One Martini backbone bead per residue (centre of mass of N, CA, C, O) as a GRO file, in nm:
protein
   81
    1MET     BB    1   2.130   0.852  -4.652
    2PHE     BB    2   1.932   0.652  -4.518
    3ASP     BB    3   2.036   0.692  -4.219
    4ARG     BB    4   1.934   0.987  -4.182
    5LEU     BB    5   1.631   0.876  -4.161
    6TYR     BB    6   1.618   0.607  -4.001
    7LEU     BB    7   1.734   0.672  -3.714
    8PRO     BB    8   1.536   0.898  -3.624
    9VAL     BB    9   1.282   0.727  -3.664
   10LEU     BB   10   1.363   0.505  -3.466
   11ALA     BB   11   1.386   0.686  -3.217
   12LEU     BB   12   1.095   0.793  -3.227
   13ALA     BB   13   0.961   0.513  -3.201
   14ALA     BB   14   1.080   0.445  -2.924
   15VAL     BB   15   0.960   0.685  -2.771
   16ALA     BB   16   0.665   0.622  -2.841
   17ALA     BB   17   0.657   0.340  -2.709
   18ILE     BB   18   0.720   0.436  -2.423
   19ALA     BB   19   0.486   0.636  -2.394
   20LEU     BB   20   0.263   0.425  -2.443
   21ALA     BB   21   0.341   0.238  -2.201
   22ILE     BB   22   0.273   0.452  -1.980
   23VAL     BB   23  -0.052   0.512  -2.075
   24TRP     BB   24  -0.147   0.239  -2.112
   25PRO     BB   25  -0.350   0.014  -2.032
   26GLN     BB   26  -0.293  -0.280  -1.816
   27GLY     BB   27  -0.538  -0.433  -1.741
   28LEU     BB   28  -0.472  -0.710  -1.519
   29GLY     BB   29  -0.247  -0.572  -1.407
   30ASP     BB   30  -0.078  -0.330  -1.322
   31ARG     BB   31  -0.094  -0.014  -1.271
   32SER     BB   32  -0.061   0.286  -1.361
   33PRO     BB   33   0.032   0.571  -1.315
   34ALA     BB   34  -0.147   0.798  -1.152
   35PRO     BB   35  -0.328   0.947  -1.393
   36PHE     BB   36  -0.344   0.658  -1.485
   37GLY     BB   37  -0.561   0.437  -1.492
   38ALA     BB   38  -0.676   0.149  -1.303
   39PRO     BB   39  -0.783  -0.073  -1.117
   40PRO     BB   40  -0.759  -0.387  -1.119
   41VAL     BB   41  -0.984  -0.637  -1.157
   42GLN     BB   42  -0.839  -0.858  -0.967
   43ARG     BB   43  -0.864  -0.653  -0.698
   44THR     BB   44  -1.143  -0.698  -0.656
   45PRO     BB   45  -1.357  -0.847  -0.441
   46GLU     BB   46  -1.527  -1.002  -0.647
   47MET     BB   47  -1.289  -1.136  -0.799
   48GLN     BB   48  -1.157  -1.273  -0.558
   49ALA     BB   49  -1.402  -1.452  -0.492
   50ALA     BB   50  -1.421  -1.593  -0.769
   51MET     BB   51  -1.132  -1.713  -0.765
   52LEU     BB   52  -1.171  -1.880  -0.507
   53ARG     BB   53  -1.406  -2.052  -0.605
   54GLU     BB   54  -1.255  -2.174  -0.849
   55THR     BB   55  -1.024  -2.305  -0.692
   56LEU     BB   56  -1.195  -2.485  -0.506
   57ALA     BB   57  -1.340  -2.640  -0.732
   58ALA     BB   58  -1.083  -2.757  -0.863
   59GLN     BB   59  -0.986  -2.909  -0.612
   60ARG     BB   60  -1.237  -3.083  -0.578
   61ARG     BB   61  -1.223  -3.223  -0.855
   62GLY     BB   62  -0.940  -3.344  -0.814
   63ASN     BB   63  -1.008  -3.514  -0.564
   64GLN     BB   64  -1.231  -3.682  -0.698
   65ALA     BB   65  -1.053  -3.805  -0.920
   66LYS     BB   66  -0.850  -3.942  -0.732
   67ALA     BB   67  -1.057  -4.117  -0.580
   68ALA     BB   68  -1.163  -4.269  -0.827
   69ALA     BB   69  -0.893  -4.391  -0.914
   70HIS     BB   70  -0.840  -4.540  -0.649
   71ASP     BB   71  -1.092  -4.717  -0.655
   72LEU     BB   72  -1.029  -4.859  -0.924
   73GLN     BB   73  -0.759  -4.981  -0.833
   74SER     BB   74  -0.870  -5.141  -0.592
   75GLN     BB   75  -1.068  -5.318  -0.759
   76ALA     BB   76  -0.853  -5.445  -0.949
   77LEU     BB   77  -0.674  -5.577  -0.718
   78ALA     BB   78  -0.949  -5.618  -0.512
   79PRO     BB   79  -1.202  -5.777  -0.559
   80ASN     BB   80  -1.494  -5.868  -0.485
   81GLN     BB   81  -1.608  -6.177  -0.307
   0.00000   0.00000   0.00000
């Protein structure tokens, strides 16, 4: 008797979840189908420029850290005479 109620409710919940996934805003990922959603924030030119600046700054900091570590290792192995 319980299955008579449980399985149709489960099927209805699955259909509702699929329908919600079709129309719910996609956030920063790909946009929803035609009448729904908006262009993702990450694809705007301003955000692309900001992400590029952040990437370049992180690479610059990484290179500076590597250079500093290399300098410290060089000084430890061959100190100034």
